[in-house]
CSV table of C-alpha atoms (C1' of nucleotides) in Angstrom, one decimal:
chain,number,residue,atom,x,y,z
A,35,MET,CA,126.0,237.7,-176.4
A,36,PRO,CA,124.1,239.0,-179.4
A,37,GLU,CA,121.9,241.9,-178.3
A,38,LEU,CA,119.6,244.1,-180.3
A,39,PRO,CA,122.2,245.7,-182.6
A,40,GLU,CA,123.8,242.4,-183.5
A,41,VAL,CA,120.4,240.7,-184.1
A,42,GLU,CA,119.3,243.7,-186.2
A,43,THR,CA,122.5,243.5,-188.3
A,44,VAL,CA,121.7,239.8,-189.0
A,45,ARG,CA,118.1,240.6,-189.7
A,46,ARG,CA,119.0,243.1,-192.4
A,47,GLN,CA,121.4,240.6,-194.0
A,48,LEU,CA,118.8,237.8,-193.9
A,49,ALA,CA,116.2,240.1,-195.4
A,50,GLN,CA,118.6,240.9,-198.3
A,51,TRP,CA,118.6,237.4,-199.7
A,52,MET,CA,116.1,235.2,-197.9
A,53,VAL,CA,112.9,236.9,-198.9
A,54,GLY,CA,111.2,235.1,-201.8
A,55,ARG,CA,113.3,231.9,-201.2
A,56,ARG,CA,111.6,228.6,-200.5
A,57,VAL,CA,112.6,226.2,-197.8
A,58,GLU,CA,113.4,222.9,-199.7
A,59,ARG,CA,114.9,220.9,-196.9
A,60,VAL,CA,115.4,221.2,-193.1
A,61,THR,CA,118.2,219.2,-191.4
A,62,VAL,CA,118.3,219.1,-187.6
A,63,THR,CA,121.3,217.4,-186.0
A,64,GLY,CA,121.1,219.1,-182.6
A,65,ARG,CA,118.0,218.2,-180.7
A,66,ARG,CA,118.5,221.0,-178.1
A,67,SER,CA,118.2,223.7,-180.8
A,68,VAL,CA,114.6,222.6,-181.5
A,69,ARG,CA,113.1,221.9,-178.1
A,70,ARG,CA,109.7,223.6,-177.9
A,71,GLN,CA,107.9,221.2,-180.3
A,72,PRO,CA,108.4,217.7,-181.8
A,73,LEU,CA,111.1,217.7,-184.5
A,74,GLU,CA,108.8,216.2,-187.1
A,75,GLU,CA,106.3,219.0,-186.6
A,76,PHE,CA,109.0,221.7,-186.8
A,77,ILE,CA,110.3,220.2,-190.1
A,78,ALA,CA,106.8,219.7,-191.6
A,79,ARG,CA,105.7,223.2,-190.9
A,80,LEU,CA,108.9,224.7,-192.3
A,81,THR,CA,109.4,222.6,-195.4
A,82,ASN,CA,108.1,224.0,-198.7
A,83,ARG,CA,107.3,227.4,-197.2
A,84,THR,CA,108.5,230.6,-198.8
A,85,VAL,CA,110.0,233.5,-196.8
A,86,VAL,CA,107.9,236.7,-197.1
A,87,ASP,CA,109.6,238.9,-194.5
A,88,VAL,CA,112.3,239.0,-191.8
A,89,ARG,CA,111.5,240.9,-188.7
A,90,ARG,CA,113.0,241.3,-185.2
A,91,TRP,CA,111.6,241.7,-181.7
A,92,GLY,CA,114.2,242.4,-179.1
A,93,LYS,CA,116.8,239.7,-179.6
A,94,PHE,CA,114.4,237.4,-181.4
A,95,LEU,CA,114.5,237.0,-185.2
A,96,LEU,CA,111.1,236.5,-186.8
A,97,ILE,CA,111.0,234.9,-190.2
A,98,ASP,CA,107.6,235.2,-191.7
A,99,LEU,CA,106.4,232.4,-193.9
A,100,ASP,CA,103.9,232.4,-196.8
A,101,ASP,CA,101.2,230.6,-194.7
A,102,SER,CA,101.3,233.3,-192.0
A,103,GLU,CA,103.4,231.0,-189.7
A,104,VAL,CA,106.6,232.4,-188.2
A,105,LEU,CA,110.0,230.8,-187.7
A,106,VAL,CA,111.4,232.2,-184.5
A,107,ILE,CA,115.1,232.2,-183.8
A,108,HIS,CA,117.0,233.2,-180.7
A,109,LEU,CA,120.8,233.1,-180.7
A,110,ARG,CA,121.2,233.4,-176.9
A,111,MET,CA,124.9,233.4,-175.9
A,112,SER,CA,126.8,231.6,-178.6
A,113,GLY,CA,124.4,231.1,-181.6
A,114,GLN,CA,125.4,232.3,-185.0
A,115,LEU,CA,123.6,232.2,-188.4
A,116,ARG,CA,125.7,231.6,-191.5
A,117,TYR,CA,124.9,232.2,-195.1
A,118,GLU,CA,126.5,229.4,-197.2
A,119,PRO,CA,126.1,229.8,-200.9
A,120,ASP,CA,127.8,226.5,-201.6
A,121,PRO,CA,126.2,223.5,-199.9
A,122,GLY,CA,129.3,221.5,-200.7
A,123,VAL,CA,131.3,223.4,-198.1
A,124,GLU,CA,132.1,221.3,-195.1
A,125,VAL,CA,129.8,221.9,-192.1
A,126,GLU,CA,131.6,223.4,-189.2
A,127,ARG,CA,131.6,222.0,-185.7
A,128,HIS,CA,128.4,222.7,-183.6
A,129,THR,CA,126.2,223.2,-186.6
A,130,HIS,CA,122.7,222.1,-185.4
A,131,VAL,CA,120.2,223.2,-188.0
A,132,ILE,CA,120.6,223.6,-191.8
A,133,LEU,CA,117.9,225.2,-194.0
A,134,ALA,CA,118.4,224.4,-197.7
A,135,LEU,CA,116.7,227.3,-199.6
A,136,GLY,CA,115.7,227.2,-203.2
A,137,PRO,CA,114.0,227.5,-205.5
A,138,GLU,CA,115.8,224.4,-207.0
A,139,PRO,CA,118.2,223.9,-208.5
A,140,GLU,CA,120.2,226.8,-207.0
A,141,ILE,CA,120.3,225.8,-203.4
A,142,VAL,CA,121.9,228.1,-200.8
A,143,GLU,CA,122.0,227.2,-197.1
A,144,LEU,CA,121.3,229.0,-193.8
A,145,ARG,CA,123.3,227.3,-191.1
A,146,PHE,CA,122.7,227.6,-187.4
A,147,VAL,CA,125.9,227.2,-185.4
A,148,ASP,CA,125.8,227.2,-181.6
A,149,PRO,CA,128.5,225.7,-179.4
A,150,ARG,CA,126.7,226.3,-176.1
A,151,THR,CA,123.3,225.2,-177.4
A,152,PHE,CA,121.4,227.9,-175.5
A,153,GLY,CA,120.0,229.2,-178.7
A,154,GLU,CA,116.8,227.8,-180.2
A,155,MET,CA,114.4,227.8,-183.1
A,156,PHE,CA,110.6,227.1,-183.2
A,157,ILE,CA,107.6,227.6,-185.4
A,158,SER,CA,105.2,230.0,-183.6
A,159,GLU,CA,101.5,229.2,-183.1
A,160,GLY,CA,100.7,232.7,-184.5
A,161,CYS,CA,101.1,236.4,-183.8
A,162,ASP,CA,99.1,238.8,-181.7
A,163,ALA,CA,97.8,242.3,-182.8
A,164,ARG,CA,101.3,243.8,-182.5
A,165,GLY,CA,102.7,241.1,-184.8
A,166,VAL,CA,104.6,239.4,-182.0
A,167,PRO,CA,104.4,235.6,-181.8
A,168,VAL,CA,102.1,234.5,-178.9
A,169,GLU,CA,105.0,232.7,-177.3
A,170,LEU,CA,106.7,236.1,-176.9
A,171,ALA,CA,103.7,237.9,-175.6
A,172,HIS,CA,105.3,238.4,-172.2
A,173,LEU,CA,108.1,240.6,-173.7
A,174,GLY,CA,108.2,244.3,-173.2
A,175,ARG,CA,108.4,247.2,-175.7
A,176,ASP,CA,111.1,247.3,-178.4
A,177,PRO,CA,112.8,250.7,-178.2
A,178,ILE,CA,113.7,250.7,-181.9
A,179,ASN,CA,110.4,249.3,-183.3
A,180,GLU,CA,108.2,251.2,-181.0
A,181,GLN,CA,108.2,254.6,-179.2
A,182,PHE,CA,110.2,254.7,-176.0
A,183,THR,CA,109.8,257.9,-174.0
A,184,GLU,CA,110.5,259.3,-170.5
A,185,PRO,CA,106.9,258.6,-169.3
A,186,ASP,CA,107.4,255.0,-170.4
A,187,LEU,CA,110.5,254.7,-168.3
A,188,GLU,CA,108.8,256.4,-165.4
A,189,GLN,CA,106.0,253.9,-165.5
A,190,LEU,CA,108.4,251.0,-165.7
A,191,SER,CA,110.5,252.4,-162.8
A,192,ARG,CA,107.7,253.1,-160.4
A,193,GLY,CA,108.1,251.1,-157.2
A,194,ARG,CA,111.1,249.2,-158.6
A,195,ARG,CA,113.9,249.0,-156.1
A,196,VAL,CA,116.2,247.2,-158.5
A,197,ALA,CA,119.3,248.8,-160.1
A,198,ILE,CA,118.5,250.7,-163.2
A,199,LYS,CA,120.7,248.4,-165.2
A,200,THR,CA,118.7,245.4,-164.0
A,201,LEU,CA,115.5,247.1,-165.2
A,202,LEU,CA,117.1,247.9,-168.6
A,203,LEU,CA,118.0,244.2,-169.0
A,204,ASP,CA,114.6,243.0,-167.9
A,205,GLN,CA,113.1,241.7,-171.2
A,206,SER,CA,109.6,241.7,-169.8
A,207,LYS,CA,109.9,245.5,-169.6
A,208,ILE,CA,112.2,246.5,-172.5
A,209,VAL,CA,113.5,244.1,-175.1
A,210,GLY,CA,116.9,244.0,-176.8
A,211,ILE,CA,119.3,245.4,-174.2
A,212,GLY,CA,121.9,243.0,-172.8
A,213,ASN,CA,125.0,243.4,-170.6
A,214,ILE,CA,127.1,245.4,-173.0
A,215,TYR,CA,124.5,248.0,-174.1
A,216,GLY,CA,123.1,248.2,-170.5
A,217,ASP,CA,126.5,249.5,-169.3
A,218,GLU,CA,127.0,251.7,-172.4
A,219,ILE,CA,123.5,253.3,-172.0
A,220,CYS,CA,124.1,254.1,-168.3
A,221,ALA,CA,127.5,255.6,-169.2
A,222,LEU,CA,126.2,257.9,-171.9
A,223,ALA,CA,123.3,258.9,-169.6
A,224,ARG,CA,125.8,259.6,-166.8
A,225,VAL,CA,123.8,257.5,-164.4
A,226,ARG,CA,125.4,254.9,-162.1
A,227,PRO,CA,124.1,251.5,-163.1
A,228,THR,CA,123.6,250.5,-159.4
A,229,ARG,CA,121.2,253.4,-158.9
A,230,ARG,CA,117.7,252.2,-157.8
A,231,ALA,CA,115.2,252.6,-160.7
A,232,GLU,CA,112.5,254.3,-158.5
A,233,SER,CA,115.0,256.9,-157.2
A,234,LEU,CA,115.8,258.3,-160.7
A,235,THR,CA,115.0,262.0,-161.3
A,236,LYS,CA,113.1,263.0,-164.4
A,237,PRO,CA,116.2,264.5,-166.1
A,238,GLN,CA,118.0,261.2,-165.5
A,239,ARG,CA,115.2,259.2,-167.0
A,240,ARG,CA,115.2,261.6,-170.0
A,241,ARG,CA,118.9,261.0,-170.4
A,242,ILE,CA,118.5,257.2,-170.1
A,243,VAL,CA,115.8,257.1,-172.8
A,244,ALA,CA,117.8,259.4,-175.1
A,245,ALA,CA,121.0,257.3,-174.5
A,246,THR,CA,119.1,254.0,-175.2
A,247,LEU,CA,118.1,255.2,-178.6
A,248,GLU,CA,121.5,256.8,-179.4
A,249,ILE,CA,123.6,253.8,-178.2
A,250,LEU,CA,121.4,251.2,-180.0
A,251,ASN,CA,121.3,253.2,-183.2
A,252,GLU,CA,125.1,253.9,-183.2
A,253,ALA,CA,125.8,250.2,-182.5
A,254,ILE,CA,123.5,249.2,-185.4
A,255,GLU,CA,125.4,251.5,-187.7
A,256,GLU,CA,128.7,249.8,-186.6
A,257,ARG,CA,127.1,246.4,-187.1
A,258,GLY,CA,127.3,245.5,-183.4
A,259,SER,CA,130.1,244.6,-181.1
A,260,SER,CA,132.6,241.7,-181.6
A,261,LEU,CA,134.5,241.0,-178.5
A,262,LYS,CA,137.9,239.2,-178.3
A,263,ASP,CA,136.5,236.1,-176.6
A,264,GLN,CA,132.8,236.0,-177.5
A,265,ARG,CA,133.3,235.9,-181.3
A,266,TYR,CA,130.2,237.5,-182.6
A,267,ARG,CA,130.1,237.4,-186.4
A,268,ASP,CA,127.4,238.4,-188.7
A,269,LEU,CA,125.6,236.3,-191.4
A,270,PHE,CA,128.5,236.7,-193.8
A,271,GLY,CA,131.2,236.1,-191.2
A,272,GLY,CA,132.0,239.8,-190.8
A,273,LEU,CA,132.9,241.4,-187.5
A,274,GLY,CA,131.1,244.4,-185.8
A,275,THR,CA,133.1,247.5,-185.0
A,276,TYR,CA,131.2,249.0,-182.1
A,277,GLN,CA,133.6,247.5,-179.5
A,278,ASN,CA,136.0,250.3,-180.6
A,279,HIS,CA,133.5,252.8,-179.3
A,280,HIS,CA,132.7,251.3,-175.9
A,281,ARG,CA,132.8,253.9,-173.2
A,282,VAL,CA,133.0,251.5,-170.2
A,283,TYR,CA,132.2,247.9,-171.1
A,284,GLY,CA,135.3,245.8,-170.8
A,285,ARG,CA,137.4,248.9,-169.9
A,286,ALA,CA,137.8,248.3,-166.2
A,287,GLY,CA,141.1,249.9,-165.0
A,288,LEU,CA,141.4,252.0,-168.1
A,289,ALA,CA,141.0,255.7,-168.2
A,290,CYS,CA,137.5,257.2,-168.9
A,291,GLU,CA,137.7,259.1,-172.2
A,292,GLN,CA,135.7,261.9,-170.7
A,293,CYS,CA,137.5,262.6,-167.4
A,294,GLY,CA,140.5,260.3,-167.2
A,295,ALA,CA,139.3,258.6,-164.0
A,296,GLN,CA,139.7,254.8,-163.8
A,297,VAL,CA,136.7,252.8,-165.1
A,298,LYS,CA,135.4,250.5,-162.4
A,299,ARG,CA,133.9,247.0,-162.5
A,300,THR,CA,131.4,245.7,-160.1
A,301,VAL,CA,128.7,243.0,-160.1
A,302,ILE,CA,125.0,243.7,-160.5
A,303,GLY,CA,122.5,240.9,-160.4
A,304,GLY,CA,125.3,238.4,-160.8
A,305,ARG,CA,126.7,240.1,-163.9
A,306,SER,CA,129.7,242.3,-164.5
A,307,ALA,CA,128.9,246.0,-164.7
A,308,HIS,CA,131.3,248.8,-165.8
A,309,PHE,CA,131.0,252.5,-165.0
A,310,CYS,CA,133.0,255.7,-164.5
A,311,PRO,CA,132.8,256.7,-160.8
A,312,THR,CA,133.3,260.4,-161.7
A,313,CYS,CA,131.0,260.8,-164.7
A,314,GLN,CA,128.2,258.5,-163.4
A,315,ARG,CA,126.5,259.7,-160.2
B,185,DC,C1',104.7,239.8,-154.8
B,186,DA,C1',109.6,241.3,-156.0
B,187,DA,C1',114.1,240.1,-156.0
B,188,DA,C1',117.9,236.9,-155.9
B,189,DT,C1',119.9,232.7,-157.4
B,190,DA,C1',120.5,228.4,-160.1
B,191,DT,C1',120.4,226.3,-164.5
B,192,DC,C1',121.5,225.1,-169.3
B,193,DC,C1',126.5,224.5,-172.1
B,194,DT,C1',131.2,225.1,-174.4
B,195,DG,C1',135.4,227.5,-175.1
B,196,DA,C1',138.9,230.9,-173.8
B,197,DT,C1',141.8,231.9,-170.3
B,198,DA,C1',144.2,232.2,-165.8
B,199,DG,C1',146.9,229.9,-162.5
B,200,DC,C1',149.5,226.1,-160.8
C,173,DT,C1',153.3,221.3,-171.3
C,174,DG,C1',149.1,220.0,-169.5
C,175,DC,C1',145.8,219.9,-166.1
C,176,DT,C1',141.9,222.1,-163.4
C,177,DA,C1',139.1,226.1,-162.1
C,178,DT,C1',136.8,230.1,-163.4
C,179,DC,C1',134.3,233.2,-166.2
C,180,DA,C1',131.5,234.7,-170.1
C,181,DG,C1',125.9,236.2,-169.9
C,182,DG,C1',120.7,235.1,-172.6
C,183,DA,C1',116.3,233.6,-170.7
C,184,DT,C1',113.8,230.9,-167.6
C,185,DA,C1',112.8,228.0,-163.5
C,186,DT,C1',113.2,227.9,-158.8
C,187,DT,C1',114.2,229.7,-154.2
C,188,DT,C1',114.3,233.4,-150.9
DNA sequence: CAAATATCCTGATAGC
DNA sequence: TGCTATCAGGATATTT
């Protein structure tokens, strides 16, 4: 569930207190959360490292360590990171990884909680020229960290018969957009999400690019979206407020704020999609 | 080759 | 009340 705005919110919070702290102990109780490399190797490469920076690429968190290695974290559907200043506080259900951060003796903890265990952590083999871990080299451009322009979208859309929403969600093309923001971007751009990417006009592409930047930045300002069921919470347990600004997502059957028509729900690529049939052509 | 579908997993919710 | 079925949707592997 966490998409770019939620991950960026957590990144900023992590950067606030984690930089300069040293990893004193690593406790892994859920094997599935560390699955790309042997557990002993993960722990060995992380222990005694000091955090020098916290970055983000799409929905991935990148925690830079003092030996130039990178701790990569993806929350996937249900993962949450929790800041716990008191290690004595009981560990909640579905906590799979705990980093005890010093320097001693004032230990604070970073806890990784993930009921569905889709999320993961690993230590990267190193970064490429863009600063992206080599394991993530297949990922597309980040619309917030890098430029994203109409010619970029034209190039990505060429010959693509898929729905524009599917293209927006394709992490090998553009990173960070998930189901919620894909719908919201199409709504603000006044383009129907089912529209084939290759058939878009230049003005429509311009509107989609502008809407991408506007929606993501607005959502970051609101610290992301916390839905009723999916329980996104930030590092300090706070809720996002962007759900109060959704134009279409989760609003099927309700009136469009712009025109009063009923917002429709359909399925694109096996996922729910929401749009206003009047505003989005 | 692109596009569609299956897979991982738990918790919330709908329906009986 | 309590059971089962369905849905939620991130990335990746597999099938079409």
